[in-house]
PDB file of C-alpha atoms (C1' of nucleotides) in Angstrom:
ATOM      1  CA  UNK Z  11      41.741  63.905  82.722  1.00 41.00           C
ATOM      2  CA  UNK Z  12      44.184  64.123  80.321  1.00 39.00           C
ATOM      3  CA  UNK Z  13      47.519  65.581  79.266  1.00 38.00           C
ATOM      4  CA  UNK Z  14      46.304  69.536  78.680  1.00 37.00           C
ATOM      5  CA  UNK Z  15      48.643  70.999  76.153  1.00 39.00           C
ATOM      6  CA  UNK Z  16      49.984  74.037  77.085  1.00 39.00           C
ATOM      7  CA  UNK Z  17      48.802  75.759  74.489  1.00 42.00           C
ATOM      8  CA  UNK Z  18      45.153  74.984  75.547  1.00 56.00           C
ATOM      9  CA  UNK Z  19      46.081  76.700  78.484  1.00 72.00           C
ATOM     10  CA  UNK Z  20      44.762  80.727  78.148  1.00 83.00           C
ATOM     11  CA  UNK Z  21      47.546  82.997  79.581  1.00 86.00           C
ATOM     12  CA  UNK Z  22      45.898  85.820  81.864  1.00 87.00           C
ATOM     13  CA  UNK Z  23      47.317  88.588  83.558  1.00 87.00           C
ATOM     14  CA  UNK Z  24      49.945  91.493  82.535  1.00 89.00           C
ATOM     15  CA  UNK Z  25      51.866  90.791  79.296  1.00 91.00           C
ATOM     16  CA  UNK Z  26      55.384  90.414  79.272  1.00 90.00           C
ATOM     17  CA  UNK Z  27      57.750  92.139  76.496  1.00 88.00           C
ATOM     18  CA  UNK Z  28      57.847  89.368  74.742  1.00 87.00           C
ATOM     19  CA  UNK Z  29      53.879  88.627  74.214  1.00 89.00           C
ATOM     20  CA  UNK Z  30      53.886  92.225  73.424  1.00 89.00           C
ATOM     21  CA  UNK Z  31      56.759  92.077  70.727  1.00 88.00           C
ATOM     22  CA  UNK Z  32      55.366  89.180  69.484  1.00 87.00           C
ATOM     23  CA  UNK Z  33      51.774  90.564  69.280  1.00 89.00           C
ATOM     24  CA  UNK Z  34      52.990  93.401  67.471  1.00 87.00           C
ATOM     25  CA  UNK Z  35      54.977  91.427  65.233  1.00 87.00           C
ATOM     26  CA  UNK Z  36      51.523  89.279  64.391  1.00 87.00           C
ATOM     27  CA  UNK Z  37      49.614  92.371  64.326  1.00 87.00           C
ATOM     28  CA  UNK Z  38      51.695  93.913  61.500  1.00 84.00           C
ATOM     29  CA  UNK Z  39      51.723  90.797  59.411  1.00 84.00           C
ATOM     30  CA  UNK Z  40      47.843  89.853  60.171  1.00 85.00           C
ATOM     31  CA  UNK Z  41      46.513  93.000  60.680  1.00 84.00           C
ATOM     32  CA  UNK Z  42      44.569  94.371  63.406  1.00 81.00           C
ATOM     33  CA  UNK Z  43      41.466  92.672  62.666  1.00 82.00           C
ATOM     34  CA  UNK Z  44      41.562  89.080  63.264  1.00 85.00           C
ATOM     35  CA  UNK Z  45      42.009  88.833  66.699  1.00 88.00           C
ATOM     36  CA  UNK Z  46      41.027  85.340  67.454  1.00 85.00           C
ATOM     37  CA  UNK Z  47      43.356  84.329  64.407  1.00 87.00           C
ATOM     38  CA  UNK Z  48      46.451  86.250  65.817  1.00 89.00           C
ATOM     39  CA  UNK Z  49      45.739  84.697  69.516  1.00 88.00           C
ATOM     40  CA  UNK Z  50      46.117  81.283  67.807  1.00 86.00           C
ATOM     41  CA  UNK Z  51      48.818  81.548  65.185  1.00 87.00           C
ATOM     42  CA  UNK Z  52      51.098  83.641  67.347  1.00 87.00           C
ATOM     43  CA  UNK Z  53      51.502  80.975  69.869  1.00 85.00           C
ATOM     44  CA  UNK Z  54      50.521  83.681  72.632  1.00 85.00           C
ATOM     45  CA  UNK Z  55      47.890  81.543  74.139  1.00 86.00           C
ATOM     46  CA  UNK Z  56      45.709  84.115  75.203  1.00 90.00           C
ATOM     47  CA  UNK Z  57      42.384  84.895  73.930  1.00 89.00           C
ATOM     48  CA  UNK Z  58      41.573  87.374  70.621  1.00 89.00           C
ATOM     49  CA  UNK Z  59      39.692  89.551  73.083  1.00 89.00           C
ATOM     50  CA  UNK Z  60      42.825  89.996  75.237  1.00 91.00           C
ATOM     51  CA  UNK Z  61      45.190  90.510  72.230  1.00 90.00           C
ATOM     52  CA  UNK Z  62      42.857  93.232  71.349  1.00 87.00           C
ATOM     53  CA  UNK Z  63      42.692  94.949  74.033  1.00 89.00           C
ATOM     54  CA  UNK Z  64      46.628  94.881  74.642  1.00 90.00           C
ATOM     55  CA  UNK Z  65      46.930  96.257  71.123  1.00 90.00           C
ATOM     56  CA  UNK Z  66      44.232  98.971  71.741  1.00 87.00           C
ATOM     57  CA  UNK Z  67      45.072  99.969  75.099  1.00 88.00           C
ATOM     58  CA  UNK Z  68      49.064  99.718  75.058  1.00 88.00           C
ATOM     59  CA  UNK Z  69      50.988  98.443  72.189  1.00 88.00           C
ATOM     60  CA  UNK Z  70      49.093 100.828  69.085  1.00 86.00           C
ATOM     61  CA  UNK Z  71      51.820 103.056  67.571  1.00 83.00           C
ATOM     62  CA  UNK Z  72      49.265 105.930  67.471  1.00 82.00           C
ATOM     63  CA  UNK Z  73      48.802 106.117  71.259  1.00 85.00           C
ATOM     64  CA  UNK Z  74      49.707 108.827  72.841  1.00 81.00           C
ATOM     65  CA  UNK Z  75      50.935 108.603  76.340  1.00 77.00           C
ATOM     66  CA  UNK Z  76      51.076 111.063  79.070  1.00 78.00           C
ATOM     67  CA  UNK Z  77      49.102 113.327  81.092  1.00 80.00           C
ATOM     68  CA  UNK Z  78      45.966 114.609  79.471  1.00 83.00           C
ATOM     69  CA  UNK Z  79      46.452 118.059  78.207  1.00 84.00           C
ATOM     70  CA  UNK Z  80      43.940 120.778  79.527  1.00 83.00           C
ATOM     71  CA  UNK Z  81      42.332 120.522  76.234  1.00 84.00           C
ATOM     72  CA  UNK Z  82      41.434 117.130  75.706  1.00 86.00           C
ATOM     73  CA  UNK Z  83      40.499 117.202  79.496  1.00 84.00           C
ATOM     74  CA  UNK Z  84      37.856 119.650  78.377  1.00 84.00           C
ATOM     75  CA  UNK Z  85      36.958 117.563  75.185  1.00 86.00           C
ATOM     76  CA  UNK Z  86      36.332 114.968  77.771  1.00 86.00           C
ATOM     77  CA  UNK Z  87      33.953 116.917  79.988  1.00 83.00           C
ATOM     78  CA  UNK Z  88      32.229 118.377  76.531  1.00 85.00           C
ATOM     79  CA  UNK Z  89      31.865 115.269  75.372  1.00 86.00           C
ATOM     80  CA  UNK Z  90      30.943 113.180  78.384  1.00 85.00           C
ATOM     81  CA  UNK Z  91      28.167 115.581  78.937  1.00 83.00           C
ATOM     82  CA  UNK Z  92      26.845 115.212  75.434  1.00 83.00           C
ATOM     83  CA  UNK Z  93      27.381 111.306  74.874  1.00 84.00           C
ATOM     84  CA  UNK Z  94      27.532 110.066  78.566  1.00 83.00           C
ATOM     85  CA  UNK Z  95      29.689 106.883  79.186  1.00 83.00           C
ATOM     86  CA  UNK Z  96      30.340 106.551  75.269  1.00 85.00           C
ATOM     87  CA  UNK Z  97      33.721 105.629  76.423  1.00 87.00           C
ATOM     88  CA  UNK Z  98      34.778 104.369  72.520  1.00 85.00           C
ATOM     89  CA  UNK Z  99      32.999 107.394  70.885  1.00 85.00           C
ATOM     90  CA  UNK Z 100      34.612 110.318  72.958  1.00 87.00           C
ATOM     91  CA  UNK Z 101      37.935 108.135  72.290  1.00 87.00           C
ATOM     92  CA  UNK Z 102      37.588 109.031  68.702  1.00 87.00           C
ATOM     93  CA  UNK Z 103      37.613 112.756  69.153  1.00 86.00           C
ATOM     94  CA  UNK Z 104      40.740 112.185  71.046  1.00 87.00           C
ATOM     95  CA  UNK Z 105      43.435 110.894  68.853  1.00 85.00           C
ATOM     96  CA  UNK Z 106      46.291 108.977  70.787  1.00 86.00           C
ATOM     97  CA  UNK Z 107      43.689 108.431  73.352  1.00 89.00           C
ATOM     98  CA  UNK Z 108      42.174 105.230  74.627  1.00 88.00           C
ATOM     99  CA  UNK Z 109      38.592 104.527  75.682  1.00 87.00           C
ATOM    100  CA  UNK Z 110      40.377 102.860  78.947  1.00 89.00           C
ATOM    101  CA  UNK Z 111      42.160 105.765  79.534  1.00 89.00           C
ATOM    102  CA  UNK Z 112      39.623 108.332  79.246  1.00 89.00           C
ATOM    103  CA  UNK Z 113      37.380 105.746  80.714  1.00 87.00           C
ATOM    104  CA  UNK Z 114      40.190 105.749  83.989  1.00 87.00           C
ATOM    105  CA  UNK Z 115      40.752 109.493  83.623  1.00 87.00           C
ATOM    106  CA  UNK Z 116      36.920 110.241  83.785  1.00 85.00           C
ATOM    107  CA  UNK Z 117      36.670 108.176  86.950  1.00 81.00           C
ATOM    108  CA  UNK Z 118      39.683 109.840  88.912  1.00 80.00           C
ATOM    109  CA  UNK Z 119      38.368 113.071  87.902  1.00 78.00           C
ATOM    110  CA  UNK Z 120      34.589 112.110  89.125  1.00 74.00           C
ATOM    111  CA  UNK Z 121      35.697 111.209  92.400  1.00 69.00           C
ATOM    112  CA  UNK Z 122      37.747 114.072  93.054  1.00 72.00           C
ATOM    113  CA  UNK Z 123      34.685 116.269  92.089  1.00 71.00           C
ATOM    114  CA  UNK Z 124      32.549 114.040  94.089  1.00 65.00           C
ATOM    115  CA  UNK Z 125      34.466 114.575  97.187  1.00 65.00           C
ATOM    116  CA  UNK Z 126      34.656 118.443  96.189  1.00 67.00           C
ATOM    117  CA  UNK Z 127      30.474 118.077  95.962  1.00 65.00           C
ATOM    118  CA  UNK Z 128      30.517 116.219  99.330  1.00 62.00           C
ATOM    119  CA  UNK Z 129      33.005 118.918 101.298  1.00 62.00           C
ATOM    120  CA  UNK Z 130      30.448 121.584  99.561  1.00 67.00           C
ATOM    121  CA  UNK Z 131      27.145 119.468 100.785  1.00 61.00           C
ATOM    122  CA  UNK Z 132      28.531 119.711 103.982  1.00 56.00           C
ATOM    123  CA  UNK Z 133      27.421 122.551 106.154  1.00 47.00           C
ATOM    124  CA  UNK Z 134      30.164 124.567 107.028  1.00 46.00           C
ATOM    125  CA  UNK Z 135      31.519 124.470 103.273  1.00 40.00           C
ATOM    126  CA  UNK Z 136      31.083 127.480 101.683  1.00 39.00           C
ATOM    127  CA  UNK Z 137      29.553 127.178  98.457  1.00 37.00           C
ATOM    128  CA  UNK Z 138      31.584 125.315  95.902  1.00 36.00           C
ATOM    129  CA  UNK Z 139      32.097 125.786  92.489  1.00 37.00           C
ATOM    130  CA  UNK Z 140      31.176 122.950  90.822  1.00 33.00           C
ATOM    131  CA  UNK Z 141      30.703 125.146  87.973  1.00 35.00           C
ATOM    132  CA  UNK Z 142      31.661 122.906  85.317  1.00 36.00           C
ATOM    133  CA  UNK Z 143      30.396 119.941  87.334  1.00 36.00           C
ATOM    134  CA  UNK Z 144      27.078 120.815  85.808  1.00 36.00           C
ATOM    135  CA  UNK Z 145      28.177 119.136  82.850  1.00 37.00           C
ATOM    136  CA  UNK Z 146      28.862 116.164  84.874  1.00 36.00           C
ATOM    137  CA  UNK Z 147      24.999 115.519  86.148  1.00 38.00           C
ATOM    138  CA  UNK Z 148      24.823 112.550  83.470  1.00 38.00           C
ATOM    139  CA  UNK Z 149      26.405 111.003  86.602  1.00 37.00           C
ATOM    140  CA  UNK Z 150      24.755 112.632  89.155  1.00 35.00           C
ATOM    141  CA  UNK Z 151      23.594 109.318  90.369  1.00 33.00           C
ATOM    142  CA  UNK Z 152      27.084 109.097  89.311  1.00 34.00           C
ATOM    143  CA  UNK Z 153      28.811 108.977  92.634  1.00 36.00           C
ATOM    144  CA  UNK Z 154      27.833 105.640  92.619  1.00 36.00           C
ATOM    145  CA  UNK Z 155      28.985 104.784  88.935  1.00 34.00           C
ATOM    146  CA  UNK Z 156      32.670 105.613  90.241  1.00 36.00           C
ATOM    147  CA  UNK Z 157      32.199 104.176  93.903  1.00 37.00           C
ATOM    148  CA  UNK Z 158      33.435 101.281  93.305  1.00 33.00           C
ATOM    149  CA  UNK Z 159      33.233 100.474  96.844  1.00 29.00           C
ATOM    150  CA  UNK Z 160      36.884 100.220  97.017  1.00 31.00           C
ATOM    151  CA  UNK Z 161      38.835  96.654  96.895  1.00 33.00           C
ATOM    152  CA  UNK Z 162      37.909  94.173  98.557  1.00 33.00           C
ATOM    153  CA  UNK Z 163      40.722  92.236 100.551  1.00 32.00           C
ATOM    154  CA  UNK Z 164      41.638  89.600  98.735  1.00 32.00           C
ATOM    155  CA  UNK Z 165      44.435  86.812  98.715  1.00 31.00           C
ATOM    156  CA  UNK Z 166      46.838  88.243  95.904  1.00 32.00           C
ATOM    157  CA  UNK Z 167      45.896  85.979  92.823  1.00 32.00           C
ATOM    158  CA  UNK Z 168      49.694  85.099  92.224  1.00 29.00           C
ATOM    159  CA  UNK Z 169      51.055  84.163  88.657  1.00 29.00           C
ATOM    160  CA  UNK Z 170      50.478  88.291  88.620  1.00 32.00           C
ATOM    161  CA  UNK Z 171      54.215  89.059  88.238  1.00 33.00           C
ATOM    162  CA  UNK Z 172      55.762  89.277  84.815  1.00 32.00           C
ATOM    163  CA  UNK Z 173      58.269  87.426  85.461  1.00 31.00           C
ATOM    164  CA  UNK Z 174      60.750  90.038  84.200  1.00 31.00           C
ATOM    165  CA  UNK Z 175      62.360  92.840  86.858  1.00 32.00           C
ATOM    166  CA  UNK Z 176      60.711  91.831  90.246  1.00 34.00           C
ATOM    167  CA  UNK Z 177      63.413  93.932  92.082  1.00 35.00           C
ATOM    168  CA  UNK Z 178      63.150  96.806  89.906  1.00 35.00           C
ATOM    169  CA  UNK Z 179      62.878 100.499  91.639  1.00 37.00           C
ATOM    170  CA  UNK Z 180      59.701 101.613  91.183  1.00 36.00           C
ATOM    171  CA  UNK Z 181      61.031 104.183  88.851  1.00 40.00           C
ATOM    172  CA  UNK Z 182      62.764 102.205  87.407  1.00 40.00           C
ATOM    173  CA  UNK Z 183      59.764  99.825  86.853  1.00 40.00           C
ATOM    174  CA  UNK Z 184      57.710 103.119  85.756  1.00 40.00           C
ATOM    175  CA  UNK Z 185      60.688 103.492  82.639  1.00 42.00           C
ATOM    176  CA  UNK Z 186      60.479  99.937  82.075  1.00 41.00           C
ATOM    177  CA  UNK Z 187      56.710 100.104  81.378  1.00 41.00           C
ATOM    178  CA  UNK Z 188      57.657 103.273  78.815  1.00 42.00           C
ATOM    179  CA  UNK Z 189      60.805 101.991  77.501  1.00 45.00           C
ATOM    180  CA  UNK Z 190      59.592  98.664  77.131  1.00 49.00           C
ATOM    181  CA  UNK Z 191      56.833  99.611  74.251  1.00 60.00           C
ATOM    182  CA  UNK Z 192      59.235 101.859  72.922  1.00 59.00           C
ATOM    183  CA  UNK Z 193      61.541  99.038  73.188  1.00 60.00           C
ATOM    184  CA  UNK Z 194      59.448  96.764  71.256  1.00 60.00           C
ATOM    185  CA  UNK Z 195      58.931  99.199  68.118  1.00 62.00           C
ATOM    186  CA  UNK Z 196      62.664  99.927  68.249  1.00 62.00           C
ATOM    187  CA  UNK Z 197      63.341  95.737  68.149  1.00 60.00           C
ATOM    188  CA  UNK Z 198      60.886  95.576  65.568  1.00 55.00           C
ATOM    189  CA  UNK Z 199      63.274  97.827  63.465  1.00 53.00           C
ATOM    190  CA  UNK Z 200      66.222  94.393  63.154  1.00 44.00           C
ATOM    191  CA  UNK Z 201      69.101  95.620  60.632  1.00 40.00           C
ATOM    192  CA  UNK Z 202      67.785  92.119  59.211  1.00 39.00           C
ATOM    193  CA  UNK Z 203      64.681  93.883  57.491  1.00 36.00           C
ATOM    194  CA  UNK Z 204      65.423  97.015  57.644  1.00 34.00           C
ATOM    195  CA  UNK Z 205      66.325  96.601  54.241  1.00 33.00           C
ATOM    196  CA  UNK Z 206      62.956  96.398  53.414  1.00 33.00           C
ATOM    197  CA  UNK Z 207      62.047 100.153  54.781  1.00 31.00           C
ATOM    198  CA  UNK Z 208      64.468 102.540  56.271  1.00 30.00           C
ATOM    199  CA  UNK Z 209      65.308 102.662  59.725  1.00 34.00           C
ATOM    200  CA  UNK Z 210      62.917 103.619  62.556  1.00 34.00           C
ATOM    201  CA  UNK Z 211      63.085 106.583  64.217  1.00 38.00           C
ATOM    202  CA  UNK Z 212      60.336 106.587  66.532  1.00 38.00           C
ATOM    203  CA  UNK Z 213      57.651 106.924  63.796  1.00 40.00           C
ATOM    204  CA  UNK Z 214      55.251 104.289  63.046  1.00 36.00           C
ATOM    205  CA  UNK Z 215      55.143 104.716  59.585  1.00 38.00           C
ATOM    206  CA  UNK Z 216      59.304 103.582  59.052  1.00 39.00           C
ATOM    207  CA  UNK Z 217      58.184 100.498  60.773  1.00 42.00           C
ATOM    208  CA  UNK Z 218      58.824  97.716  58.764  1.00 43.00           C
ATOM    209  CA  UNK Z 219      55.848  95.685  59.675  1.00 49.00           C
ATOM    210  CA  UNK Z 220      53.837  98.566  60.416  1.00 45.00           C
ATOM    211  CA  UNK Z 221      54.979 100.546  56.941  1.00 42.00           C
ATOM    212  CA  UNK Z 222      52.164 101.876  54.729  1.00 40.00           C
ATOM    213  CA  UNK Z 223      51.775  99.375  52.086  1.00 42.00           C
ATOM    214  CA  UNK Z 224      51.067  97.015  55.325  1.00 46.00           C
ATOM    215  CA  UNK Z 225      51.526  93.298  54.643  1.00 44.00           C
ATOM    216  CA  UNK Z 226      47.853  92.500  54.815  1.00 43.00           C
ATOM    217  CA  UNK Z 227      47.182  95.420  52.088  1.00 42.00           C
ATOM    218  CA  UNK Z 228      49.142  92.933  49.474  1.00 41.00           C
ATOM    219  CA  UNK Z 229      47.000  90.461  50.053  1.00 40.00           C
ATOM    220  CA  UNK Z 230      43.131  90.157  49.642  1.00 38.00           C
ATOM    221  CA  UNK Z 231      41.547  88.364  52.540  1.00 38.00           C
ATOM    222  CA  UNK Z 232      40.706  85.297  50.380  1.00 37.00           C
ATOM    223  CA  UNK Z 233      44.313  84.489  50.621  1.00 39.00           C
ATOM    224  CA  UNK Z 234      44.583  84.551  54.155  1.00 41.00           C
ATOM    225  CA  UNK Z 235      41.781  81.243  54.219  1.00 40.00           C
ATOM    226  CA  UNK Z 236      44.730  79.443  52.940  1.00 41.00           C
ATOM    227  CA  UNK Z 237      46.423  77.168  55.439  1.00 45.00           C
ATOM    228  CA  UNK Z 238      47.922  80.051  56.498  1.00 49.00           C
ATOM    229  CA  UNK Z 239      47.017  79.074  60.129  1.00 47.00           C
ATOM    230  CA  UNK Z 240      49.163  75.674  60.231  1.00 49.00           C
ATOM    231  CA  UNK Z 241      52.007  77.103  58.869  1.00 48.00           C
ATOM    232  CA  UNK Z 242      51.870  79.773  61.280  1.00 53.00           C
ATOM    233  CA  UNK Z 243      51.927  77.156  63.408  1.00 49.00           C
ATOM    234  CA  UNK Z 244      55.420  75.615  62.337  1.00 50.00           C
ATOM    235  CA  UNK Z 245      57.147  78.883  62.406  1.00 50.00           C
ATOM    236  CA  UNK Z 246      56.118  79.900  65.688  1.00 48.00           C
ATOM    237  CA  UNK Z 247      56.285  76.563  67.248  1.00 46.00           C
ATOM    238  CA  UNK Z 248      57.275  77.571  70.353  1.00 46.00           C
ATOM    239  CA  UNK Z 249      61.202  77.262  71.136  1.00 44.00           C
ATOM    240  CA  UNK Z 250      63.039  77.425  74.271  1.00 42.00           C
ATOM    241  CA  UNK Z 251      65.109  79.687  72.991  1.00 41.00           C
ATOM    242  CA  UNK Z 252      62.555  81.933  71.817  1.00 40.00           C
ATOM    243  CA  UNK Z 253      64.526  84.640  70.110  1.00 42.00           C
ATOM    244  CA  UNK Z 254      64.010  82.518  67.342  1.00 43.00           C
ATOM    245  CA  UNK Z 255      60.291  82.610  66.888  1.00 45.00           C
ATOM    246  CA  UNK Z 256      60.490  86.177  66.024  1.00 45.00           C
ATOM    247  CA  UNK Z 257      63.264  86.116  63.735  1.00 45.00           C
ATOM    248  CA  UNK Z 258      60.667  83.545  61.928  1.00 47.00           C
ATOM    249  CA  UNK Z 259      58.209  85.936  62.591  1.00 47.00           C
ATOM    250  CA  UNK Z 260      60.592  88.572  60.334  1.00 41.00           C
ATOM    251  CA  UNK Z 261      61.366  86.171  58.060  1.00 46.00           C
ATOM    252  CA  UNK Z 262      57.803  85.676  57.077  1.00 44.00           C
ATOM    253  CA  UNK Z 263      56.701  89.565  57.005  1.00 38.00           C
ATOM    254  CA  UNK Z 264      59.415  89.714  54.614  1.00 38.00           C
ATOM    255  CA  UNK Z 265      58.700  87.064  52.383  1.00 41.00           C
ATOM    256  CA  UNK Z 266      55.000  88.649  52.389  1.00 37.00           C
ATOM    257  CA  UNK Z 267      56.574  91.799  51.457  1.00 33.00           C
ATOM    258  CA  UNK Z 268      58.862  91.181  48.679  1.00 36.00           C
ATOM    259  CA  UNK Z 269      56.305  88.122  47.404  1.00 38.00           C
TER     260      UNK Z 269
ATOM    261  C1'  DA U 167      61.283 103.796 108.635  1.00 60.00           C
ATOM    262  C1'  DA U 168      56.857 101.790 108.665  1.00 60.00           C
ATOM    263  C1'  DC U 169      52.275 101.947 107.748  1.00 60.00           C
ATOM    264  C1'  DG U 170      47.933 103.241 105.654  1.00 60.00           C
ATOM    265  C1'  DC U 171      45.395 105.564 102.191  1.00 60.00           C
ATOM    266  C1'  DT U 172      44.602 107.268  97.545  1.00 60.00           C
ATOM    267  C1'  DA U 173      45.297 107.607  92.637  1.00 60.00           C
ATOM    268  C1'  DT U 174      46.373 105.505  88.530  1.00 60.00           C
ATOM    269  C1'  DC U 175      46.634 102.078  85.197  1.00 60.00           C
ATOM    270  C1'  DA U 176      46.262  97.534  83.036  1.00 60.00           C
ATOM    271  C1'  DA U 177      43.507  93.762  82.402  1.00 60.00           C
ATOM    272  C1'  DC U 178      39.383  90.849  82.731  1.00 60.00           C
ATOM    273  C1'  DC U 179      34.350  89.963  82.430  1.00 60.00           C
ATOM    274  C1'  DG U 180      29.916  89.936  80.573  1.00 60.00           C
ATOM    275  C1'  DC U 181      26.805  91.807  77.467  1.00 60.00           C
ATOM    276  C1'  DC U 182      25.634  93.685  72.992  1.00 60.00           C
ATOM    277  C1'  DT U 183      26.465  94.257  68.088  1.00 60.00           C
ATOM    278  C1'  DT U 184      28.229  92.935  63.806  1.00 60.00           C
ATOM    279  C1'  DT U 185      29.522  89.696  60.401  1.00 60.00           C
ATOM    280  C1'  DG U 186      29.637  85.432  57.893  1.00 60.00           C
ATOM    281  C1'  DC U 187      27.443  81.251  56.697  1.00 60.00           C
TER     282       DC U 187
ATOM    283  C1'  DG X 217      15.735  84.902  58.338  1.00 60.00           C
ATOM    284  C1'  DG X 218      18.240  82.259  61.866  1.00 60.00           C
ATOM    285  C1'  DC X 219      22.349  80.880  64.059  1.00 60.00           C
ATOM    286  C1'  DA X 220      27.110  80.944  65.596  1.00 60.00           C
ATOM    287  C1'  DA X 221      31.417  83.141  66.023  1.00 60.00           C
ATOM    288  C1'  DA X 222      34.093  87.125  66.485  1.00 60.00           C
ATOM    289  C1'  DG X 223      34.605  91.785  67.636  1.00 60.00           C
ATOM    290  C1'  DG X 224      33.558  95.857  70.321  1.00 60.00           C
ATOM    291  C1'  DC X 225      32.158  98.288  74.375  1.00 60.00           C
ATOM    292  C1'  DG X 226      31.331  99.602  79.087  1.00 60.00           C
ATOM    293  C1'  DG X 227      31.855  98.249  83.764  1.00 60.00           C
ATOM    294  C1'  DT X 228      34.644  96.382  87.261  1.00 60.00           C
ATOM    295  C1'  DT X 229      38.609  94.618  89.627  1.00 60.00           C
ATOM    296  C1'  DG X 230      43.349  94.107  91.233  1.00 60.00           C
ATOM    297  C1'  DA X 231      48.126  95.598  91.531  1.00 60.00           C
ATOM    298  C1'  DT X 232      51.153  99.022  92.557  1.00 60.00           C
ATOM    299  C1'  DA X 233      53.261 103.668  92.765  1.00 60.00           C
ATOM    300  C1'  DG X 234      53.073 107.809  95.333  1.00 60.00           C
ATOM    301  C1'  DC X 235      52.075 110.534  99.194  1.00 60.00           C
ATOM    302  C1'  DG X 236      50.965 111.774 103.897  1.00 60.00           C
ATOM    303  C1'  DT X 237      51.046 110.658 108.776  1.00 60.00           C
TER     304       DT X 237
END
DNA sequence: AACGCTATCAACCGCCTTTGC
DNA sequence: GGCAAAGGCGGTTGATAGCGT
């Protein structure tokens, strides 16, 4: 055994507002591509796939967030019945919409018509209308696809917490989960470059990192080969201050902006 | 007020596909 | 064409908020 550095170590478990600012700060220098190349250059120590996923799932600007509206819940069922558990695909047809989320949504809905079936199988049920459930026989087998069986009792794994707001209402918490993403985007927006675009006002595209020319457009990927990845590595050496790393992190988007 | 159950959401895991060498 | 690495996808799990008893 030997001295593990902590950046060996891979971080699991919910992000915290700062992995998330400083994942979108990497992804808006980097890209949303190179996953395994943001995970190591951004100091995050968690793995591409996870970085991916957090950017997918939560931290893209596109996302919408909210309650499904009627409509897409019927794109859902439309589509579902056509493409099945195409999570990704039927994700496309829904802009602002996640394959997790419809992939969640689909589930909640499927039980809740699966209990409706099961109070209708049942003999002193009058008939039900699953009328629209008929759409949903790509599952029919597809009680079990949603039965998860439940959870299993299980010692909490710890090291679950964020860290930040352990005594926070659970509104309050709720807000936090909101506010924090919006948070992040509004952070990105420093007075420091927002010389370089306008200010943000809760659209992507005055973003500085996330503006149209993007930093990655400037450059073709050949450049990024260059030892980009070690001197990543210096600016983002991790401080205990940590404020710091993302002013670096600024610092850098700029200079790829303005050359 | 306390407890138990359900719904919802975020995140991980493993497999498959794509891409680069 | 074969191999390895990275990315993408679908399935599953765990935590927690919300609601009913």
């Amino acid at each position: 055994m030997k001295m593990v550095q902590d950046q060996e170590q891979i971080r699991k478990g919910p992000w915290t507002e700062q992995e998330d600012f400083q994942l979108v700060c990497f992804v808006g220098l980097f890209g949303d591509r190179r996953w395994d190349f943001i995970a190591k250059v951004s100091g995050l120590n968690r793995t591409g796939k996870s970085c991916r996923l957090r950017w997918v799932n939560y931290l893209h600007p596109d996302l919408k967030r909210g309650k499904m509206t009627p409509q897409e819940e019927r794109l859902v069922l439309e589509l579902h019945s056509k493409w099945g558990n195409r999570w990704s695909r039927i994700a496309r047809k829904l802009p602002g919409r996640t394959d997790n989320e419809i992939k969640n949504y689909w589930r909640t809905h499927m039980r809740k018509k699966a209990q409706e079936k099961k109070r209708a199988m049942s003999p002193s049920s009058s008939s039900s209308n699953c009328s629209s459930s008929s759409n949903i026989t790509t599952t029919e087998g597809g009680e079990s696809f949603y039965d998860t069986g439940g959870k299993k009792p299980k010692a909490s794994s710890g090291g679950k917490k964020t860290g930040g707001g352990d005594e926070v209402k659970e509104h309050e918490k709720r807000e936090q989960r909101e506010y924090s993403l919006d948070d992040i985007w509004k952070d990105i927006n420093l007075p420091e470059v927002s010389s370089i675009v306008p200010v943000y006002d809760g659209n992507l595209s005055s973003c500085p990192l996330m503006a149209s020319p993007r930093p990655w457009e400037y450059c073709s990927d050949s450049l990024w080969k260059m030892d980009l990845e070690e001197e990543s590595k210096n600016m983002f050496l991790p401080t205990p201050s940590g404020d710091h790393q993302f002013l670096s992190c600024y610092e850098y988007g700029k200079a790829s902006l303005t050359g």
